CSV table of C-alpha atoms in Angstrom, one decimal:
chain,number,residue,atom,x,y,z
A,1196,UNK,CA,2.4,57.6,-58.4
A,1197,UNK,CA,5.2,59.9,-58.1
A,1198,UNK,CA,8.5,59.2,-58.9
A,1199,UNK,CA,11.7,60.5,-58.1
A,1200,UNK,CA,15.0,62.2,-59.7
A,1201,UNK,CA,17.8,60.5,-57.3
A,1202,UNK,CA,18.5,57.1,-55.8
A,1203,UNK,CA,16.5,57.8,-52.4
A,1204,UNK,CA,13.3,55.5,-52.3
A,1205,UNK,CA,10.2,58.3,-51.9
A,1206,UNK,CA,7.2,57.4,-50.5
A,1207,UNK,CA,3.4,57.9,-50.8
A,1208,UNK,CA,0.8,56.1,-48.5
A,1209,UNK,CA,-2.4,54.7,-49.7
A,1210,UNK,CA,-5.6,53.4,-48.6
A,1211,UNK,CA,-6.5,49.9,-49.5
A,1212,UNK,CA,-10.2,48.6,-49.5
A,1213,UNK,CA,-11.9,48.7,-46.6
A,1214,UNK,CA,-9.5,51.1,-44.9
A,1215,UNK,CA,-6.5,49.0,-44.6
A,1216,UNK,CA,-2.9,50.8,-45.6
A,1217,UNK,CA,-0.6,49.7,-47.8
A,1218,UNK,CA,3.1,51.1,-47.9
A,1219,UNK,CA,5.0,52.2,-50.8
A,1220,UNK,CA,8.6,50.3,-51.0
A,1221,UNK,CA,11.8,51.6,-52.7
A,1222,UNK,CA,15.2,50.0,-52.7
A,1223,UNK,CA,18.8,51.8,-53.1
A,1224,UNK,CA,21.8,49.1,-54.5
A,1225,UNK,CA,25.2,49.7,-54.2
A,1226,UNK,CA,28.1,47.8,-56.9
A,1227,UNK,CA,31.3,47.2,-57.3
A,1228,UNK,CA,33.0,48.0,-60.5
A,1229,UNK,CA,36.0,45.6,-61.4
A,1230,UNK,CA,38.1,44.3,-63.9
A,1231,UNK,CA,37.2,42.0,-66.0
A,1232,UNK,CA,40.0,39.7,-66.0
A,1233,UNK,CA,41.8,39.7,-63.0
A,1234,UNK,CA,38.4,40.5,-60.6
A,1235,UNK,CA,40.1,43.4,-59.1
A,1236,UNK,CA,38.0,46.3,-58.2
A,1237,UNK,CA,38.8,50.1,-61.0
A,1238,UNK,CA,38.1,53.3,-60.0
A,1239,UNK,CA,36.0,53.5,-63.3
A,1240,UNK,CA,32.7,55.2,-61.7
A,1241,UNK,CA,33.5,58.1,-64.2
A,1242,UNK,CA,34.1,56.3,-67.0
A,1243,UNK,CA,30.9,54.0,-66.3
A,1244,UNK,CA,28.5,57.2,-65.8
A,1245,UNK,CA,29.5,58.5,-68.7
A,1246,UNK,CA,28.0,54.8,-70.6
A,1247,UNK,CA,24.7,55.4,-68.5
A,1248,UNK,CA,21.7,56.2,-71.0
A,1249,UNK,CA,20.6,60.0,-70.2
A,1250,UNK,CA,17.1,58.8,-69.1
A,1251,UNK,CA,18.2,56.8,-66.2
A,1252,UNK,CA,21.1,58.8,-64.5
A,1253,UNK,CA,18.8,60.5,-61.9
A,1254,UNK,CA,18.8,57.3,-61.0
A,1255,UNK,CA,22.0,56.5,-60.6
A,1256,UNK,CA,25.1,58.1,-58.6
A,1257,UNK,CA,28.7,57.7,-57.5
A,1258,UNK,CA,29.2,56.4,-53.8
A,1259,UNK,CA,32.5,57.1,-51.3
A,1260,UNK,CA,34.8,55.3,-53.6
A,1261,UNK,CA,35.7,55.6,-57.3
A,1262,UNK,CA,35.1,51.2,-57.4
A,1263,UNK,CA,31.5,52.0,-56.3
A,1264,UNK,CA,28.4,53.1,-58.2
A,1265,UNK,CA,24.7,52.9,-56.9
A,1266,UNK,CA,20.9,52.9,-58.3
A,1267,UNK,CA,17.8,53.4,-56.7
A,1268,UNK,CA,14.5,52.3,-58.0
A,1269,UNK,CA,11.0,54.6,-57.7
A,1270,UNK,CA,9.1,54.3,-55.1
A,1271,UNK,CA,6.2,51.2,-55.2
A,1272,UNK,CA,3.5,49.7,-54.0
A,1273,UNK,CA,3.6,46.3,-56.5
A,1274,UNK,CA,6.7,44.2,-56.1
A,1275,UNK,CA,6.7,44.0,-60.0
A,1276,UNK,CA,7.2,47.6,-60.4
A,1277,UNK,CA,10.7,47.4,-58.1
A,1278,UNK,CA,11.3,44.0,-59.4
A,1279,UNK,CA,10.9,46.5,-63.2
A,1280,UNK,CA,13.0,49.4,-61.8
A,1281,UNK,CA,15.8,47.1,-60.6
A,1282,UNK,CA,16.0,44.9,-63.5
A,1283,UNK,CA,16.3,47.6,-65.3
A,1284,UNK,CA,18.5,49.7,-63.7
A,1285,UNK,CA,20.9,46.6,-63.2
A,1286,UNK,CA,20.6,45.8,-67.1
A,1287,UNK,CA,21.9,48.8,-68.2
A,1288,UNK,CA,24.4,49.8,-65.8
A,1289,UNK,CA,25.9,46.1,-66.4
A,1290,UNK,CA,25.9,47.7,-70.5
A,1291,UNK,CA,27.4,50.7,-69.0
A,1292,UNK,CA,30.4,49.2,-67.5
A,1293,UNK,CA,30.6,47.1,-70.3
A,1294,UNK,CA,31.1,49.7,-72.7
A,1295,UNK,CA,33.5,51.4,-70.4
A,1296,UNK,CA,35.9,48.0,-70.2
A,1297,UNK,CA,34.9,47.2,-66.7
A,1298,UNK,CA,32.1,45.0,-65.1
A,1299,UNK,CA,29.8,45.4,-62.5
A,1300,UNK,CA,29.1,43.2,-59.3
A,1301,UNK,CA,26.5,42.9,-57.0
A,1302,UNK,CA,28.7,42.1,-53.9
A,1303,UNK,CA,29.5,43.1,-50.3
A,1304,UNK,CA,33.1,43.7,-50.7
A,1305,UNK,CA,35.9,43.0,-53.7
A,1306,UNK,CA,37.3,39.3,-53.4
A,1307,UNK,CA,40.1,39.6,-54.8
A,1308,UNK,CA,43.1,41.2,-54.0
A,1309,UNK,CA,44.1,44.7,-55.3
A,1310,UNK,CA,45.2,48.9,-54.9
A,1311,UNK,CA,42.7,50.4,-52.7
A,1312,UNK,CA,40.6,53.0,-55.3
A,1313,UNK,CA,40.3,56.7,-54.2
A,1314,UNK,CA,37.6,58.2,-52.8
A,1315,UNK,CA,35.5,59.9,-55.0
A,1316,UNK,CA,36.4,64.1,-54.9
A,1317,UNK,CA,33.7,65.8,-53.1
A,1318,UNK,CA,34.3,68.1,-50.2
A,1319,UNK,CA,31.9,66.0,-47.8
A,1320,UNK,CA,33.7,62.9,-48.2
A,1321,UNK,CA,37.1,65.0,-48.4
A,1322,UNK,CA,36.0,65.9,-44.6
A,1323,UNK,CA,35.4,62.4,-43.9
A,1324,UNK,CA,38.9,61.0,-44.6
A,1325,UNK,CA,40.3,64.2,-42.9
A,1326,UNK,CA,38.7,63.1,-40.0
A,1327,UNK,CA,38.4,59.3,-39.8
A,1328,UNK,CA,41.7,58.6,-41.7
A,1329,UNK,CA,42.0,54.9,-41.8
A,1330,UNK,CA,38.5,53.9,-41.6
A,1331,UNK,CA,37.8,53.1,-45.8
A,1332,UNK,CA,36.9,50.1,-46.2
A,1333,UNK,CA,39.4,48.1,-48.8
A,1334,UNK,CA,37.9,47.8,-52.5
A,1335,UNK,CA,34.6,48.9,-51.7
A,1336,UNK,CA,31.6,48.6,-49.0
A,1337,UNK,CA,28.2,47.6,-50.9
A,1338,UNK,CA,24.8,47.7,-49.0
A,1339,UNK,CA,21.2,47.7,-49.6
A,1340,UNK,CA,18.7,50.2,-48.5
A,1341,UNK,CA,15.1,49.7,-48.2
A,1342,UNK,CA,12.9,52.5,-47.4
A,1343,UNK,CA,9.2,52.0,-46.1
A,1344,UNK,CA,6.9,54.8,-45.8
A,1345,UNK,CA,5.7,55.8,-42.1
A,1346,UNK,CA,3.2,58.7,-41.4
A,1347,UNK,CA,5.2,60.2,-39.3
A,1348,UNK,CA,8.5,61.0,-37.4
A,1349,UNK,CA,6.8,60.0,-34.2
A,1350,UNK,CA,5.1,56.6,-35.4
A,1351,UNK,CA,9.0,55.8,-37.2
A,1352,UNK,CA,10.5,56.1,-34.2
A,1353,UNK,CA,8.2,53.7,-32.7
A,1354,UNK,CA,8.6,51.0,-35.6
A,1355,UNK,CA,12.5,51.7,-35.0
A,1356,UNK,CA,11.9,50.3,-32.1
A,1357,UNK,CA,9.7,47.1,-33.0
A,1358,UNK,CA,11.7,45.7,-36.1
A,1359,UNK,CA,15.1,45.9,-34.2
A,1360,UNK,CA,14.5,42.3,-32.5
A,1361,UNK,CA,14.3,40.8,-36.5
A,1362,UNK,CA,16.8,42.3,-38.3
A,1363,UNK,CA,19.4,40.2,-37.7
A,1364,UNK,CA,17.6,37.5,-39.4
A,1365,UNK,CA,17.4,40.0,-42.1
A,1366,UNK,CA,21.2,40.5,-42.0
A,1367,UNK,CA,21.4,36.5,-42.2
A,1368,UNK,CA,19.4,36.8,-45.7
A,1369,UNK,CA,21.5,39.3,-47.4
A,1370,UNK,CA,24.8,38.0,-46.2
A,1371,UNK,CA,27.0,38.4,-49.7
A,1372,UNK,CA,30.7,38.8,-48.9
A,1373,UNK,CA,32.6,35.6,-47.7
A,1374,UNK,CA,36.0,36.3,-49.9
A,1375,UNK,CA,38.1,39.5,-49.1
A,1376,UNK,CA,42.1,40.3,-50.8
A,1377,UNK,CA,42.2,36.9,-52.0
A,1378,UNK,CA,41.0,34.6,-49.1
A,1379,UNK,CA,38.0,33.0,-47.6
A,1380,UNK,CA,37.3,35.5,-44.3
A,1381,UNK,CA,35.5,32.7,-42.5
A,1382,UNK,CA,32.1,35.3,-42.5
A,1383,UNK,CA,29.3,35.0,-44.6
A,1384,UNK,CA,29.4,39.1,-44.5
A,1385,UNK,CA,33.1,40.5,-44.2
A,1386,UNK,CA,31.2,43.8,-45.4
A,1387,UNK,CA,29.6,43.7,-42.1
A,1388,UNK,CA,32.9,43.1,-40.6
A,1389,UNK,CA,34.7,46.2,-41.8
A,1390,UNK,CA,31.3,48.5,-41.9
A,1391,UNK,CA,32.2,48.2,-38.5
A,1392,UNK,CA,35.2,50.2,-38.4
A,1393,UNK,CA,32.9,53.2,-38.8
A,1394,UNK,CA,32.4,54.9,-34.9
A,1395,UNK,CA,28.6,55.1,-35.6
A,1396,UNK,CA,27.7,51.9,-36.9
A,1397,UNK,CA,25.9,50.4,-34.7
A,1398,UNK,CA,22.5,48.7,-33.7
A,1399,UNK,CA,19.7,50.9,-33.7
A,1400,UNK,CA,19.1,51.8,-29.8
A,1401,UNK,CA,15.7,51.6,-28.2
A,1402,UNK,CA,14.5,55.3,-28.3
A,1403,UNK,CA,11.6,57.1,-26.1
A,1404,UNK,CA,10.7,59.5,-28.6
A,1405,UNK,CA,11.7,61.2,-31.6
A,1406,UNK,CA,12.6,64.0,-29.8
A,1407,UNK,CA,14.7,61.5,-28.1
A,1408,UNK,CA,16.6,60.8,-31.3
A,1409,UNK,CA,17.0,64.7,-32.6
A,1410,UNK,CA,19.0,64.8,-29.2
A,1411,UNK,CA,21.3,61.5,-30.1
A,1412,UNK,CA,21.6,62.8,-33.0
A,1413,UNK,CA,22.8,66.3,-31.9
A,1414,UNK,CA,25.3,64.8,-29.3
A,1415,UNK,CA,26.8,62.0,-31.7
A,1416,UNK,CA,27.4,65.2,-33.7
A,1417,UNK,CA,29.2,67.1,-31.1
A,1418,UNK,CA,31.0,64.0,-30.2
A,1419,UNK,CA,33.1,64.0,-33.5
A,1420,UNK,CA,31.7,60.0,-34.4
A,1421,UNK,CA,29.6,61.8,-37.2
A,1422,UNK,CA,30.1,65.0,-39.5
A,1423,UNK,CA,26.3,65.2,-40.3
A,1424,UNK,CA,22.8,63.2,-40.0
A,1425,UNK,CA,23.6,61.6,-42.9
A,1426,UNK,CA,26.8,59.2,-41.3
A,1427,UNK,CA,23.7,58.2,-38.9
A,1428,UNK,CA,25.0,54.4,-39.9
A,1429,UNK,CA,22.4,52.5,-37.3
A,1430,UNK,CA,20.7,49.0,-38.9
A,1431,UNK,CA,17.7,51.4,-39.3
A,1432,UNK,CA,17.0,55.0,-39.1
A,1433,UNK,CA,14.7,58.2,-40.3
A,1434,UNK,CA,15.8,59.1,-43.7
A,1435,UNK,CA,17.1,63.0,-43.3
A,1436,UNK,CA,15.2,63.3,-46.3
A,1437,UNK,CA,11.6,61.7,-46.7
A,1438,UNK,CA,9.5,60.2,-44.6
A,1439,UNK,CA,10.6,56.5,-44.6
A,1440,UNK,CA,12.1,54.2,-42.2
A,1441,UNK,CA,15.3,53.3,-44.2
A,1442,UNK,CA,16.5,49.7,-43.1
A,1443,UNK,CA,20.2,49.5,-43.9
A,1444,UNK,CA,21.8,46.0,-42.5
A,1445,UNK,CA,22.3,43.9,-45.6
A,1446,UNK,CA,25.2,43.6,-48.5
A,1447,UNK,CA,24.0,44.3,-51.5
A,1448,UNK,CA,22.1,41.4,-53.0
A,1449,UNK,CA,23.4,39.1,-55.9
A,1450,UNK,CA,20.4,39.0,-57.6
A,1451,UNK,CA,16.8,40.9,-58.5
A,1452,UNK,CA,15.1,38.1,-57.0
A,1453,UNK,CA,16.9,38.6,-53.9
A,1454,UNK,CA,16.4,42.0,-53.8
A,1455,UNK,CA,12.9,41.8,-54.2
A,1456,UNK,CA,12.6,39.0,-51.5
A,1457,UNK,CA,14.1,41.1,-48.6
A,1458,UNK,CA,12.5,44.5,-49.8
A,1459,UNK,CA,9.4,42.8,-49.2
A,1460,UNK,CA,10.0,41.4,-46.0
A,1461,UNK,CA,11.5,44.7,-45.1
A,1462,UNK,CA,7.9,46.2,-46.2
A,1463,UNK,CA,5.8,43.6,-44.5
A,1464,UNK,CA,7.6,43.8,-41.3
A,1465,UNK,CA,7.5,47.9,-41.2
A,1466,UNK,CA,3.2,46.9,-41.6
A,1467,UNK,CA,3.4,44.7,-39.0
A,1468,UNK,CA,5.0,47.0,-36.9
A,1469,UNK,CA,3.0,49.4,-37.5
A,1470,UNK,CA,-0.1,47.2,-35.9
A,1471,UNK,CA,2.1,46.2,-33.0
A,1472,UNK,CA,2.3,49.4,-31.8
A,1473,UNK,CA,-1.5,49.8,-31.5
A,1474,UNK,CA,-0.7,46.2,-29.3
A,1475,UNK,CA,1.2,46.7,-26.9
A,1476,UNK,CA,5.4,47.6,-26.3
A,1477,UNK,CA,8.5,46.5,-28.4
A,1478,UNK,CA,10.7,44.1,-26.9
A,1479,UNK,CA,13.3,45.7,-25.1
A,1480,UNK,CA,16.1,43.5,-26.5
A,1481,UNK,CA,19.7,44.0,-24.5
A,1482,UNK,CA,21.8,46.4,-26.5
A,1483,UNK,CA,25.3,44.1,-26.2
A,1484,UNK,CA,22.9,40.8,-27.4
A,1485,UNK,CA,21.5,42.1,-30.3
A,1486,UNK,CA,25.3,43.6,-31.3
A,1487,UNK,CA,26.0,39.4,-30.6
A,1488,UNK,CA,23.0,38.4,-32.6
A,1489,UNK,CA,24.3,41.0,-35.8
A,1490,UNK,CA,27.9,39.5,-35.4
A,1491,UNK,CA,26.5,35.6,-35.7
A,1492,UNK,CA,24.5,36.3,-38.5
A,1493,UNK,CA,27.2,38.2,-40.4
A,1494,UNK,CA,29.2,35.4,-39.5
A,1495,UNK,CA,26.9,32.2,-40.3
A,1496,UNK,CA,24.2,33.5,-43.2
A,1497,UNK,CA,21.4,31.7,-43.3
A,1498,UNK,CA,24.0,28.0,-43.3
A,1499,UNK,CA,24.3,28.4,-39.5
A,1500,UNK,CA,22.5,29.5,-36.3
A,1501,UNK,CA,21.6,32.9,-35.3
A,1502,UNK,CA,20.3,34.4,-31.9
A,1503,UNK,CA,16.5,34.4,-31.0
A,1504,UNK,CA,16.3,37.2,-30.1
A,1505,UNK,CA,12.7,36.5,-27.6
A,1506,UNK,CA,15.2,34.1,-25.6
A,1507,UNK,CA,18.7,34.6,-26.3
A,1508,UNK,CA,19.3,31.4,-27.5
A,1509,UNK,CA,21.1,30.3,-30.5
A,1510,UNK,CA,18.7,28.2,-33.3
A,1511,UNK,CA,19.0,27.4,-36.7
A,1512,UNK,CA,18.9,30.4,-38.7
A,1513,UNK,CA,16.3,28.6,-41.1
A,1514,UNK,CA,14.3,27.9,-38.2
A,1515,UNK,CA,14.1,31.5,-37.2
A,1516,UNK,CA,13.4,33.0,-40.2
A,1517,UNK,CA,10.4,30.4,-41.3
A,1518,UNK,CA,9.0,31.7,-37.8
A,1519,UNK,CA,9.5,35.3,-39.1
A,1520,UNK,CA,8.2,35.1,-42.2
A,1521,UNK,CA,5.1,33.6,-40.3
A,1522,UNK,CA,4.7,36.0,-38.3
A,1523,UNK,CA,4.8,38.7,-41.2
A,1524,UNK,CA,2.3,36.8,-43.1
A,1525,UNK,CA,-1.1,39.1,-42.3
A,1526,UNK,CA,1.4,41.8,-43.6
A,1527,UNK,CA,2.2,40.1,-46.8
A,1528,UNK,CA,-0.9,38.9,-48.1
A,1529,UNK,CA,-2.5,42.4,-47.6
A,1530,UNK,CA,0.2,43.5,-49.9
A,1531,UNK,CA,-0.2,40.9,-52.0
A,1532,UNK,CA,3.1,39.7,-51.4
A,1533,UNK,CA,2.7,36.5,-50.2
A,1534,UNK,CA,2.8,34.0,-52.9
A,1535,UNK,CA,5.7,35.4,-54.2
A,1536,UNK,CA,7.9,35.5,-51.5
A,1537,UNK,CA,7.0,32.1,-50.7
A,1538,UNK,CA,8.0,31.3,-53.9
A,1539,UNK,CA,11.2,33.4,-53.6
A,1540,UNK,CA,11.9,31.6,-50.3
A,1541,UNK,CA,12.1,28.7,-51.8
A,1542,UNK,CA,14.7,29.6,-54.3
A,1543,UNK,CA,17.1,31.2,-51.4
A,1544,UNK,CA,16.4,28.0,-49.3
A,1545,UNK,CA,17.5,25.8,-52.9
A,1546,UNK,CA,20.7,27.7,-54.2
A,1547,UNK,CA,21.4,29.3,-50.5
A,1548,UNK,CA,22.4,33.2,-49.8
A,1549,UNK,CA,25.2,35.1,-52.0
A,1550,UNK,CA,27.8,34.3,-49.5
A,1551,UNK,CA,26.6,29.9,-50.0
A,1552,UNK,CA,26.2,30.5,-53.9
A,1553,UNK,CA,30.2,32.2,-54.3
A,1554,UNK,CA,31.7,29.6,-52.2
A,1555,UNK,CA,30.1,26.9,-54.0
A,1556,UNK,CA,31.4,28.4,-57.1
A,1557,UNK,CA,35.0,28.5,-55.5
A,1558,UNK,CA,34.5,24.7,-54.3
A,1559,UNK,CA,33.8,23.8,-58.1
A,1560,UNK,CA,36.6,26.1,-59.9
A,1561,UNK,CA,39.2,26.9,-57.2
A,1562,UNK,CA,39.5,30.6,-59.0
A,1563,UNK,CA,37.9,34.0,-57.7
A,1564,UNK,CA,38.0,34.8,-60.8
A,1565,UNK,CA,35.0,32.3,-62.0
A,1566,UNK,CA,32.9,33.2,-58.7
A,1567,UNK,CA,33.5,36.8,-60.2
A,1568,UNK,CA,31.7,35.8,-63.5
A,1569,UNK,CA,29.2,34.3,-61.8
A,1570,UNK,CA,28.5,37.2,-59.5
A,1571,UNK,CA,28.3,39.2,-62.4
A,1572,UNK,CA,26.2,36.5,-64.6
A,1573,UNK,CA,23.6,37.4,-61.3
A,1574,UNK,CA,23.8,40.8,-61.0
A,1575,UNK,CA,22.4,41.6,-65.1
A,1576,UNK,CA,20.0,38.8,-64.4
């Protein structure tokens, strides 16, 4: 399998036995880099780059802001290859900072309270703050990216349109930022809170064709809410650059194991799009309910209740996801998946999401510092 020299998940498509496809899955992580002591987030991405080992720094890049560094893993069909690539990745960046006097988090947003870092000096993101001034987001914004392989630009417009009614579960599983400057924000993803702030962020809207979304993207363009395809910041687009479907609604995840849980959900929900299509329509889910049904589950996390999205009505988060991962179960056990994310599954459903694991930690100590170590302790793994 091919790899790749940057941290965009590539993809190749293969044929399983008896004619079945399987998808290639790659995963992009984005970090906070802090100070050890007090928590606060360093604009240290130089310092830490210079710590990464030469053979893995096409693998990892600087984001908006000098607090902020990102990896992304090679493309894969086996969960243990990604579940490999991030360990990795993740062990030796956590070295890096290390060596550099700063450490490394796997978290939405910074907790504790500090300077706002710079944004990094390139002329793109120089435009960006010319433009959108206020909009940078405190310490630090920190997503995950998963990127699915599709055929086609055609067929990943259609899958755009039949995984929008389950992400928001999705956004329930990653949720990883409940402590912002020093206080509990009362949201299990504050990171989804000031994403927000961004003019196109925004549920992914039900699209006719991909012609259809060259043409929103050309008028969102000429609108001034974006400088280029790449601040396309819907839940899920067309990567500008391979030929993925690149899922984007999550905070980073704590931990590998989380990581690999929701890449392969990502993955097994892309499959079963893909045979949906050959079924029958998407649902066409109400654009201002499934905005309602991203805000709850940014809010709750998996502790509360989020929106079905079939009927509109508020259930148990738990309850909703167990009837997803159902549902995606043909998908995973053609990709072999299935064992492990049951077993993952019951690990998230025992220790609860990042945002349930840090407030724990808080409960016990009363310090951000402490749920800082711990968040840390997660992210080498």
């Amino acid at each position: 399998m091919r790899t790749m020299s940057g941290p965009v998940a590539e993809r190749e498509r293969h044929a399983a036995p008896g004619g079945t496809d399987l998808f290639t899955v790659g995963v992009e992580e984005e970090f906070l880099l802090v100070d050890p002591h007090t928590g606060t987030a360093v604009p240290a991405v130089d310092l830490v780059m210079e710590q990464v080992p030469a053979e893995l720094r096409g693998q990892v890049e600087r984001e908006f802001q000098t607090s902020q560094i990102e990896i992304g893993s090679p493309p894969g069909l086996e969960l243990s290859s990604i579940r490999h690539s991030l360990g990795v990745l993740r062990r030796a960046l956590a070295d890096a900072a290390e060596r550099a006097g700063v450490r490394v988090l796997a978290i939405g947003t910074g907790p504790v309270d500090g300077p706002v870092p710079p944004v990094v000096d390139k002329p793109r993101f120089d435009r960006m703050i010319e433009r959108f001034r206020l909009l940078v987001p405190g310490p630090g914004n920190n997503g995950m990216h998963v990127h699915v392989g599709v055929p086609d630009p055609q067929t990943g417009v259609r899958v755009l349109n039949h995984v929008r009614p389950w992400l928001p579960i999705l956004h329930a599983v990653t949720t990883n930022s409940p402590f912002f400057a020093g206080e509990d924000t009362g949201y299990a993803s504050w990171r989804s809170v000031e994403w927000e702030r961004w003019p196109s962020v925004a549920p992914t809207p039900y699209l006719e064709s991909h012609e259809h979304y060259e043409r929103l993207i050309r008028q969102l363009i000429a609108s001034g809410v974006m400088l280029d395809e790449g601040m396309l910041y819907w839940y899920a687009r067309l990567s500008a650059k391979y030929p993925t479907v690149e899922i984007r609604i999550g905070d980073v995840c704590p931990s590998v194991d989380d990581a690999v849980l929701v890449a392969a959900l990502v993955r097994a929900l892309v499959a079963t799009a893909m045979t949906d299509i050959a079924e029958g329509p998407p649902i066409r889910t109400d654009h201002h309910l499934l905005v309602a049904a991203h805000w709850r589950a940014a809010h709750d996390g998996l502790e509360g209740r989020c929106v079905d999205l079939t009927d509109g009505e508020l259930r148990p988060a738990w309850e909703l996801l167990d009837s997803l991962v159902e549902r995606l179960g043909p998908a995973l056990e053609r990709h072999g998946d299935l064992a492990e994310v049951t077993d993952l599954l019951g690990g998230l459903r025992r220790h609860g999401t990042g945002a349930a694991r840090q407030r724990a930690v808080f409960a016990r100590t009363g310090s951000l510092v402490d749920v800082v170590r711990d968040v840390a302790r997660q992210t080498r793994g």
